[in-house]
Amino acid sequence: MTREDTTGAEAAADAFRAQPFLRAQLHLDGDGADAPRPDGDGDRGRARPGLHGGDAEIAAPKTRRIDKALRKEAEALPPAPRFGVDAVLESIAAVRPRVDQDELPVDVRESLVHLRGPVARFHGAKFSLGYFPFPSFASDCADRFGYLTKPATRSASRLPVNAANRALLEELGRAMGDTGAPADDSVTPSGYTYVGQFVDHDITLDVSSAIDAPAIVDATTINNMRSPVLDLDSVYGKGPALDAFLYEPPRPGESPTAFRLMVGTNLPFGPGGAGGAAGDAGMLEHTDFDVPRTAAKTAIIGDPRNNENLIVSQLHHAMLRFHNAVVDTLIAASFSGDVFIEAKRLVTLHYQWAVLHDFLPRICGQAAVDAAVASVTPGGKTFRMPVEFSVAAYRFGHSMVRNDYWLNFALRTKPMSDVFAFISPDRTPVFSNWVVDFNAFFETGIPVPVFNRARKIDTALAPALEDLDGDGTTSAMMGVLAARNLLRGLVLGLPSGQATAAELGVPVLTPAELTSGLGAAETAVLNKDGGLLLSKTPLWYYLLREAAVKAGGETLGPLGAKIVAETFVRLLRRDALSILNVAFAPSLPRSNPATFTFADLVGVAGVTQP
C-alpha cells in the first residue's frame, strides 16, 4: 500500500484513488470545513480536491427556515430535554453535506437501496470505504505491542522471571488489597474510571500473553487485536457492511444510509435510571436501556469486554444511543449525504475531543497534556503500542475503582461485587431497576443525593478487586487483580520505575518517598530480599506511588502523566482523521460552547433525563 505523508499521519492514497469521493465524505478535502484552525489556515479560499469547489461553496450550510415542524422535531430529539431545543436547532444548522448521495457511483447508490429490506441484500454490494474502520485501509503496519524504553534500560533494571520473584510480587499484590486504610476519594467523578476502561478497550487487546510464562515474553511478538486509534471500533465493529448484526436498518421513509446501532431490552423489575429533579418519582421502568443480547445473554457489541461490569456496559449502551442521536439530528437536518458516514465522523471526533480535553486533563493534569500536544510527533512509519503504557501506566484506573456505588434513587449503595454480578447470565438483560443514573457519575448539573467520586490514584485497591472470581477467596491468582498486573509486567520484561524515569528525564522517587505513608504490610514486602523492590520497583506499582506522593492521588505523577499523555497524543497524531489533523470544533449540544465533555456526551445520548 502506498502512503501519503503530508501530515506525518497514516493515510490511504490508494483508497482515495479508487474512490475519489472518499476524501470529501471524510472531510479531508482541504481544511475540513468544520472550523478554522486555531493557528490560521493558509489554504482558505483555494479550490479543494473533493467533489465541491472552493471554500465559499461549503463555508456554511444552506440556511434552513426554522418552522414549527422543525422545532417540534427538534424537541423530540434525545438531547433536547438536557440542553434545550435551541441548542439542538444550532446543531441541526451546523450540518453540511460534502457529497450528496446522487453524486456517488451508481453501484454504491443501488447497493444502499437494497439494504432497506425487508431482507437486506449484501451479496455483490459496493460501499464507500468510509463504512469501514479507517485503519483497515489506511494503515500499512501490523498492530503489535512494543516498548517505549531502550533494550539496555530494560535488561539492566527488570526483575528476573523466577519462582522467588513471582512469590514476592504475589505477596505485594495481596498487600495492595489488604491495606485496611479507609477509602480516600479524589475530586474526579467516578464516570472517568469507566471512561478509562472503555477507551482502553478501544485501543488495546492482548489475547496471547500469559502471566505464567516461564521466561520473559518479547512484547513485539504479541498482536494488538484492536487498532491503536481512537476510532470506536469497539462500538462500530467493522461497520454495517460487514457487522450488520450490530445495526438497525434504516426506517421507512429515511435515507438508505441512516444506520443506527442496535440497543437491547430490559427485564421489567420496576423503575430505574435517571430520576431528575423528581428523584424516586421521576424514574421510569425502562424497556430499552441495555446493550443488545443473544438468546444466550451474550452481548452483541463490538468488544465483549465492554460487558464486563454493569457500569461500563451501561456506558457502552450510552455510546450506542449517542450515535443514534446524531443520526436523528442529521435526519432532522434533511442531510443529503451519507448519514452513517457523517454520524460516525461526528461521533468519533466529539469522542476524541472529550478524551483529549476532558478525560486526559483529569488524569494527567492539563500541563502534561499541553506539553504532549506541543512536543509529540507521529513518529516513524510503524507504531507499536508500548507496554510501559498498556501494562503499567494506563492501569491507573484499577486504583480508582470504588468499593461501592450509588447507582440510582432505588439502589443507593451497592457493592462492587453487585456491579460485576449484574452482568451475569441469570441477571441479564439488565433489570430495569438497575439502569444506571449517570448524573451520579458525571458532572451533568442534574443533582443527585450522592455523587460518586473516584478513589485517589495510589496503591490501595478496593477490596472487591481481590476477588474477581467471586468465590470469596483470594487464593486463585485470577482473583487478585493487583497480583495479575504485577506478574504481567514481570513476564513482559518491563523496566523498573526508577530506570524508566531516568531514561525519560523525570526525577526518580527515593526509597523514602516510595514508602512514605505506606502501611506496614506493603512496606515489609518492599524491604524483603534486601529491599529488592525498593531498588527495582515494578513500573505499575511505582507509578501508583508516584501519583500518591507527587500529586496527592488526584492525578498521575510526572512520569505516569508523561507516558499516558504522550501515548494518546501520538495515537491522535498518527490518525489522519483525528482532531489533531483536521479542523474541528464541537457542534453537538453542550453545556460550555467552548468544549465538549463526557458529561455532554451522555446528555446528547439522552440517558441523563427520565
XYZ file of C-alpha atoms in Angstrom:
610
model
C 0.000 0.000 0.000
C 1.330 3.432 -0.866
C 1.303 6.205 1.680
C 0.792 9.934 1.819
C 2.929 11.589 4.451
C 1.826 15.194 4.104
C 0.887 15.370 7.780
C 3.043 12.538 9.091
C -0.110 10.613 9.821
C -1.133 7.369 8.191
C -3.260 7.902 5.103
C -4.578 5.864 2.212
C -3.630 7.187 -1.201
C -4.792 4.004 -2.913
C -8.230 4.235 -1.323
C -8.624 7.865 -2.387
C -7.682 6.987 -5.961
C -10.147 4.097 -6.021
C -12.945 6.215 -4.538
C -12.369 9.896 -5.383
C -15.443 10.903 -3.376
C -13.995 9.426 -0.169
C -11.903 12.482 0.678
C -14.926 14.725 0.703
C -17.040 12.234 2.694
C -14.328 12.168 5.369
C -13.903 15.970 5.223
C -10.288 15.642 4.098
C -10.631 17.845 1.019
C -8.841 20.896 2.310
C -9.218 22.263 5.835
C -12.149 20.066 6.824
C -14.615 22.988 6.911
C -15.822 22.131 10.387
C -13.963 25.027 11.926
C -10.989 27.281 11.250
C -7.714 26.012 12.600
C -6.727 27.874 15.755
C -3.377 28.889 14.187
C -4.998 30.124 10.979
C -5.349 28.343 7.668
C -3.236 29.440 4.748
C -5.323 27.403 2.321
C -8.662 29.050 2.933
C -10.263 30.180 -0.306
C -8.466 27.659 -2.513
C -10.330 25.104 -4.543
C -10.233 21.691 -2.923
C -9.630 18.289 -4.475
C -13.027 16.902 -3.418
C -16.257 16.955 -5.366
C -17.015 20.515 -4.320
C -15.241 23.614 -5.490
C -13.748 26.460 -3.495
C -14.207 27.363 0.125
C -17.125 29.696 -0.458
C -19.264 26.840 -1.716
C -19.083 24.905 1.557
C -18.131 27.526 4.133
C -21.600 27.415 5.629
C -24.627 25.165 5.341
C -27.620 26.365 3.420
C -29.912 28.414 5.616
C -32.946 26.471 6.751
C -36.091 28.180 7.868
C -36.851 27.067 11.429
C -40.558 26.460 11.140
C -42.895 24.943 13.683
C -42.478 21.459 12.240
C -38.679 21.556 12.548
C -38.860 22.937 16.090
C -41.281 20.172 17.043
C -38.949 17.600 15.504
C -36.010 19.059 17.432
C -37.963 18.929 20.691
C -38.344 15.169 20.249
C -34.616 14.513 19.823
C -32.719 12.951 22.791
C -30.523 15.997 23.642
C -33.461 18.431 23.869
C -34.543 17.668 27.482
C -30.975 18.185 28.703
C -29.744 21.118 26.584
C -32.937 22.731 25.275
C -34.420 22.858 21.821
C -32.389 25.906 20.730
C -29.122 24.010 21.269
C -30.470 21.166 19.154
C -31.507 23.580 16.415
C -27.989 25.035 16.432
C -26.579 21.537 15.855
C -29.020 20.994 13.007
C -27.975 24.318 11.468
C -24.303 23.256 11.602
C -24.890 20.209 9.399
C -23.219 20.486 5.996
C -23.132 17.662 3.424
C -19.905 17.329 1.441
C -21.086 14.644 -1.003
C -24.731 14.206 -1.885
C -25.925 10.647 -2.359
C -26.717 11.286 -6.019
C -23.027 12.120 -6.573
C -21.935 8.612 -5.581
C -21.170 5.893 -8.155
C -24.271 4.099 -9.353
C -23.265 0.715 -7.902
C -22.865 2.262 -4.441
C -26.240 4.005 -4.699
C -28.002 0.835 -5.847
C -26.354 -1.249 -3.120
C -27.649 1.095 -0.445
C -31.189 0.807 -1.768
C -31.033 -2.989 -1.444
C -30.140 -2.689 2.244
C -33.572 -1.318 3.077
C -35.108 -4.774 3.314
C -37.476 -6.287 4.192
C -34.496 -8.632 3.776
C -31.247 -6.731 3.246
C -29.141 -7.962 0.337
C -25.373 -7.778 0.771
C -24.106 -10.107 -1.965
C -22.254 -8.080 -4.570
C -22.916 -4.838 -2.711
C -20.494 -1.934 -3.070
C -19.839 0.527 -0.271
C -17.873 3.627 0.435
C -14.708 2.719 2.335
C -15.950 5.214 4.905
C -18.195 2.433 6.207
C -15.164 0.510 7.453
C -12.611 1.229 10.197
C -10.114 3.718 8.757
C -7.015 1.736 9.813
C -8.262 -1.278 7.849
C -7.492 0.538 4.608
C -5.136 3.324 5.730
C -2.526 1.527 7.836
C 0.307 -0.474 6.342
C 1.736 -1.852 9.563
C 0.660 -4.816 11.652
C -0.725 -3.844 15.030
C 1.579 -5.207 17.713
C 2.778 -4.260 21.131
C 6.270 -2.942 21.721
C 8.425 -0.991 24.146
C 8.921 2.675 24.905
C 12.249 2.201 26.674
C 15.587 1.031 25.293
C 16.635 -2.646 25.479
C 19.604 -1.751 27.688
C 17.330 0.020 30.165
C 15.036 -2.975 30.380
C 17.740 -5.638 30.664
C 19.566 -3.729 33.408
C 16.542 -2.996 35.576
C 13.896 -5.690 35.128
C 13.346 -8.470 37.625
C 14.301 -11.995 36.550
C 11.388 -14.355 35.952
C 11.742 -16.952 38.707
C 9.686 -18.504 41.465
C 11.059 -16.227 44.169
C 10.148 -13.038 42.330
C 6.721 -14.389 41.418
C 6.040 -15.113 45.084
C 7.289 -11.666 46.080
C 5.022 -9.912 43.574
C 2.022 -12.015 44.571
C 2.628 -11.002 48.180
C 2.845 -7.348 47.192
C -0.375 -7.660 45.197
C -2.217 -9.119 48.168
C -0.876 -6.350 50.409
C -2.269 -3.733 47.995
C -5.766 -5.079 48.626
C -5.332 -5.564 52.366
C -4.217 -2.109 53.450
C -7.081 -1.602 55.891
C -6.917 2.117 55.105
C -10.219 3.983 54.673
C -11.197 4.771 51.098
C -9.859 8.181 50.076
C -11.916 9.872 47.371
C -10.484 12.178 44.730
C -12.186 15.133 43.066
C -12.576 13.127 39.832
C -16.103 11.864 39.106
C -16.316 8.083 39.054
C -17.556 8.086 35.491
C -13.982 8.647 34.335
C -12.893 5.358 35.889
C -15.126 3.641 33.359
C -14.358 6.061 30.545
C -10.777 4.913 31.045
C -11.829 1.286 30.769
C -13.968 1.997 27.710
C -11.114 3.859 25.981
C -8.671 1.046 26.789
C -10.982 -1.391 25.022
C -10.940 0.917 22.001
C -7.148 0.834 21.545
C -5.659 -2.342 23.086
C -6.437 -6.050 23.233
C -3.840 -8.660 24.169
C -5.206 -12.176 23.910
C -1.957 -14.140 23.769
C 0.455 -13.193 26.576
C 0.416 -15.425 29.673
C 1.294 -14.442 33.228
C 2.593 -17.955 33.930
C 5.158 -17.860 31.099
C 8.429 -19.468 32.285
C 10.591 -16.727 30.757
C 10.321 -13.152 29.519
C 7.934 -12.739 26.589
C 9.014 -10.203 23.977
C 6.129 -7.729 23.652
C 6.949 -7.191 19.978
C 5.727 -10.738 19.277
C 2.256 -10.024 20.714
C -0.516 -8.846 18.414
C -2.673 -5.924 19.452
C -6.129 -7.080 18.359
C -7.504 -3.558 18.493
C -6.458 -0.751 16.144
C -4.266 1.754 18.042
C -6.587 4.562 17.011
C -9.400 6.333 18.855
C -11.855 5.235 16.168
C -14.544 3.495 18.268
C -14.124 0.155 16.514
C -15.238 -1.305 19.853
C -18.631 0.271 19.095
C -18.886 0.251 15.314
C -17.161 -3.068 14.722
C -16.347 -3.369 11.011
C -19.353 -1.248 10.075
C -22.818 -2.092 8.735
C -21.444 -3.642 5.537
C -19.642 -6.436 7.447
C -21.028 -6.424 11.004
C -24.650 -5.917 10.018
C -25.809 -7.644 13.211
C -24.783 -4.549 15.197
C -27.082 -2.261 13.233
C -30.729 -1.375 12.843
C -31.659 -0.912 9.177
C -32.955 2.483 8.026
C -36.582 3.102 8.866
C -39.316 3.622 6.243
C -39.012 6.957 4.509
C -35.444 7.576 5.733
C -32.211 7.734 3.801
C -30.923 4.225 2.973
C -27.727 5.245 4.787
C -29.421 6.009 8.136
C -27.931 3.072 10.043
C -28.496 3.214 13.794
C -26.793 0.941 16.306
C -28.998 -1.710 17.879
C -29.931 -1.319 21.551
C -31.240 -4.064 23.803
C -34.177 -4.591 26.116
C -34.581 -4.721 29.898
C -36.244 -7.250 32.154
C -39.144 -5.481 33.936
C -38.279 -5.071 37.626
C -39.544 -1.579 38.298
C -38.233 1.980 37.780
C -34.530 2.760 37.407
C -32.113 5.101 35.659
C -32.192 8.878 35.933
C -34.804 10.373 38.210
C -34.067 14.028 37.503
C -35.451 16.719 39.756
C -38.303 14.442 40.869
C -35.922 11.856 42.338
C -37.558 8.494 43.044
C -40.809 9.611 41.476
C -39.060 10.615 38.252
C -37.587 7.230 37.425
C -39.120 5.127 34.660
C -39.353 1.408 34.070
C -37.101 1.363 31.029
C -37.590 -1.239 28.332
C -34.618 -0.488 26.041
C -31.681 0.612 28.233
C -29.268 -2.273 27.709
C -26.886 -3.439 25.011
C -28.394 -5.968 22.583
C -28.009 -9.622 23.551
C -28.435 -13.066 22.056
C -30.864 -15.635 23.456
C -27.887 -16.958 25.442
C -27.472 -13.459 27.009
C -24.204 -12.780 25.153
C -23.757 -9.063 24.494
C -23.898 -8.219 20.783
C -21.330 -5.415 20.813
C -18.067 -4.555 19.091
C -15.930 -5.562 22.086
C -17.281 -8.097 24.615
C -15.081 -6.642 27.362
C -17.488 -3.710 27.486
C -19.931 -6.084 29.132
C -17.526 -6.863 31.988
C -19.464 -4.929 34.609
C -22.727 -3.029 34.840
C -21.247 0.471 34.649
C -19.061 0.012 31.561
C -21.889 -1.936 29.908
C -24.282 0.949 30.531
C -21.633 3.369 29.236
C -21.371 1.306 26.046
C -25.157 1.472 25.797
C -24.896 5.264 26.118
C -22.412 5.286 23.224
C -24.910 3.372 21.084
C -27.537 5.991 21.875
C -25.026 8.786 21.241
C -24.564 7.574 17.673
C -28.310 7.174 17.217
C -28.958 10.693 18.494
C -26.545 12.073 15.904
C -28.291 10.049 13.178
C -31.599 11.552 14.332
C -30.066 15.039 14.175
C -28.841 14.513 10.616
C -32.250 13.235 9.533
C -33.907 16.266 11.118
C -31.471 18.427 9.151
C -32.510 16.686 5.900
C -28.875 15.691 5.409
C -28.399 14.773 1.760
C -25.118 12.890 2.090
C -24.336 9.500 3.596
C -25.924 9.673 7.048
C -23.937 6.820 8.571
C -20.524 8.102 7.487
C -21.292 11.622 8.704
C -22.773 10.405 12.010
C -19.771 8.169 12.672
C -17.408 11.040 11.829
C -19.152 13.466 14.179
C -19.427 10.885 16.976
C -15.760 9.927 16.695
C -14.462 13.496 16.598
C -16.570 14.570 19.590
C -15.382 11.453 21.450
C -11.746 12.266 20.628
C -12.293 15.842 21.756
C -13.675 14.637 25.090
C -10.726 12.256 25.541
C -8.146 14.972 24.831
C -9.826 17.930 26.523
C -11.801 16.310 29.354
C -10.533 12.842 30.283
C -6.769 13.315 29.908
C -6.538 16.611 31.857
C -8.384 14.979 34.768
C -5.987 12.014 34.752
C -2.675 13.591 33.735
C -3.126 17.253 34.586
C -3.517 19.985 31.965
C 0.201 20.823 31.916
C 1.191 17.289 30.909
C -1.437 17.231 28.148
C -0.340 20.628 26.835
C 3.310 19.525 26.842
C 2.442 16.369 24.906
C 0.424 18.259 22.280
C 3.279 20.732 21.868
C 6.074 18.169 21.551
C 4.822 14.807 20.283
C 5.121 13.924 16.599
C 3.561 10.984 14.760
C 6.849 9.099 14.895
C 8.149 6.653 12.323
C 6.374 4.590 9.716
C 5.341 1.825 12.094
C 3.809 2.066 15.529
C 3.760 -0.449 18.346
C 1.615 0.107 21.417
C 4.133 0.449 24.272
C 3.609 -1.993 27.125
C 5.002 0.607 29.515
C 1.682 2.303 28.720
C -0.745 -0.621 28.338
C 0.589 -2.881 31.110
C 1.722 -0.221 33.583
C 0.864 3.473 33.228
C -2.653 3.069 31.847
C -3.653 0.620 34.571
C -4.062 3.534 36.975
C -7.821 3.050 36.689
C -7.757 -0.081 38.842
C -6.817 2.178 41.735
C -9.799 4.468 41.089
C -12.454 1.759 41.454
C -14.721 2.295 44.443
C -15.875 -0.481 46.745
C -19.499 0.630 46.370
C -21.581 2.920 44.166
C -24.775 4.947 44.283
C -26.427 3.625 41.099
C -29.834 5.317 41.105
C -32.533 6.537 43.501
C -33.675 2.957 44.124
C -30.174 1.443 44.514
C -28.458 3.958 46.709
C -25.403 1.996 47.807
C -24.404 -1.182 46.033
C -21.080 -3.016 46.444
C -18.717 -3.528 43.520
C -19.491 -7.241 43.694
C -23.063 -6.456 42.609
C -21.775 -4.252 39.797
C -19.958 -7.325 38.464
C -22.777 -9.746 39.295
C -25.389 -7.805 37.352
C -23.812 -8.758 34.060
C -24.064 -12.475 34.813
C -26.360 -14.564 32.549
C -29.022 -15.018 35.231
C -29.296 -11.228 35.673
C -29.431 -10.106 32.068
C -30.856 -8.423 30.129
C -30.137 -5.684 32.662
C -33.007 -5.382 35.126
C -34.979 -2.176 34.589
C -34.393 -1.083 38.191
C -30.606 -1.491 37.720
C -30.341 1.026 34.875
C -27.575 3.434 35.929
C -28.220 7.112 36.659
C -25.152 8.715 35.072
C -25.886 12.002 36.846
C -24.176 10.328 39.818
C -21.073 9.614 37.695
C -20.591 12.749 35.579
C -20.992 16.448 36.398
C -24.133 16.962 34.321
C -25.624 19.674 36.506
C -28.565 17.438 37.406
C -28.469 16.944 41.194
C -28.383 13.561 42.924
C -28.249 12.932 46.684
C -24.924 11.065 46.452
C -22.279 11.782 43.816
C -19.733 9.031 43.165
C -16.133 10.237 43.273
C -13.312 8.009 42.084
C -10.812 6.806 44.651
C -7.438 8.506 44.626
C -4.689 7.014 42.477
C -2.483 5.084 44.886
C -1.527 1.521 45.771
C -4.567 0.872 47.981
C -7.017 -1.037 45.777
C -10.653 -1.626 46.608
C -11.083 -4.966 48.451
C -13.600 -6.088 45.789
C -10.746 -6.313 43.281
C -9.152 -9.066 45.354
C -11.964 -11.438 44.464
C -12.735 -11.003 40.776
C -13.725 -14.655 40.537
C -16.455 -14.092 43.127
C -15.599 -17.257 45.051
C -14.957 -15.413 48.313
C -11.220 -16.133 48.430
C -8.007 -14.527 47.229
C -6.139 -17.783 46.722
C -6.833 -18.113 42.994
C -4.361 -16.000 41.026
C -7.015 -14.769 38.578
C -8.889 -13.425 41.590
C -6.251 -10.882 42.647
C -6.098 -8.034 40.147
C -3.030 -6.345 41.641
C -1.004 -9.554 41.521
C -2.069 -10.170 37.926
C -0.868 -6.716 36.911
C 2.469 -7.167 38.644
C 3.065 -10.613 37.144
C 2.175 -9.439 33.649
C 4.760 -6.694 33.942
C 7.291 -9.293 35.106
C 6.836 -11.694 32.180
C 6.815 -8.873 29.613
C 10.155 -7.668 30.926
C 9.092 -4.160 31.888
C 11.873 -1.935 33.221
C 11.795 -0.689 36.777
C 10.086 2.556 37.572
C 13.388 4.122 38.519
C 15.073 3.193 35.220
C 12.088 4.362 33.178
C 12.055 7.727 34.940
C 15.782 8.152 34.403
C 15.565 7.368 30.687
C 12.634 9.700 30.132
C 14.206 12.545 32.096
C 11.803 12.564 35.042
C 13.008 12.886 38.677
C 13.332 9.451 40.311
C 11.474 8.681 43.538
C 13.696 7.971 46.530
C 13.157 4.893 48.739
C 11.853 7.231 51.419
C 9.253 8.619 49.002
C 8.246 5.136 47.873
C 7.449 4.113 51.440
C 6.062 7.436 52.673
C 2.672 6.861 54.298
C 2.541 3.163 53.370
C 1.052 0.556 55.656
C 3.217 -1.977 57.416
C 2.358 -4.886 55.096
C 3.366 -3.109 51.882
C 6.479 -1.645 53.472
C 7.557 -5.076 54.688
C 7.258 -6.568 51.200
C 9.248 -3.726 49.642
C 12.028 -4.283 52.184
C 12.264 -8.031 51.607
C 15.323 -9.562 49.945
C 17.487 -6.634 50.830
C 14.988 -4.078 49.566
C 14.855 -5.562 46.063
C 11.552 -3.888 45.205
C 12.789 -0.553 46.540
C 15.629 -0.509 44.028
C 13.838 -2.244 41.138
C 10.256 -1.211 41.738
C 7.716 -2.711 39.311
C 6.691 0.045 36.919
C 2.931 -0.155 37.565
C 3.413 -0.033 41.340
C 5.981 2.756 41.019
C 3.594 4.919 39.002
C 0.819 4.480 41.559
C 3.182 5.503 44.340
C 4.408 8.442 42.256
C 0.793 9.615 41.827
C 0.212 9.405 45.578
C 3.469 11.133 46.538
C 3.763 13.776 43.824
C 0.117 14.530 43.014
C -1.736 13.574 46.182
C -3.509 10.851 44.225
C -5.588 13.389 42.280
C -3.751 12.749 39.005
C -0.873 10.654 37.799
C 2.596 11.836 38.779
C 5.126 13.311 36.337
C 6.285 10.005 34.799
C 2.866 8.385 34.597
C 1.301 11.535 33.138
C 4.067 11.809 30.556
C 3.658 8.207 29.359
C -0.141 8.366 29.192
C -0.488 11.841 27.649
C 2.242 11.304 25.060
C 0.879 7.917 24.011
C -2.591 9.327 23.407
C -1.292 12.344 21.529
C 0.860 10.108 19.331
C -2.193 7.971 18.531
C -4.066 11.117 17.504
C -1.132 12.498 15.503
C -0.896 9.253 13.511
C -4.593 9.217 12.636
C -5.240 11.340 9.527
C -8.884 11.731 10.562
C -8.268 12.814 14.170
C -8.953 16.168 15.761
C -5.210 16.917 15.630
C -5.136 16.518 11.845
C -8.434 18.040 10.715
C -10.031 21.360 11.555
C -12.761 20.642 14.058
C -14.744 22.309 16.802
C -17.651 20.692 18.694
C -21.046 21.281 17.127
C -23.334 18.997 19.145
C -25.308 20.346 22.137
C -23.070 21.005 25.142
C -23.000 22.906 28.419
C -19.985 25.058 27.530
C -19.822 26.378 23.948
C -16.010 26.202 24.050
C -15.683 22.486 24.673
C -17.379 19.075 24.782
C -17.151 16.686 27.732
C -18.233 13.171 28.580
C -20.992 14.737 30.675
C -22.200 16.352 27.450
C -21.881 13.041 25.609
C -24.209 11.171 27.951
C -26.547 14.174 27.781
C -26.715 14.051 23.992
C -27.267 10.288 24.269
C -30.405 11.000 26.294
C -29.513 8.894 29.336
C -29.399 11.666 31.955
C -33.089 12.573 31.886
C -36.078 10.353 32.755
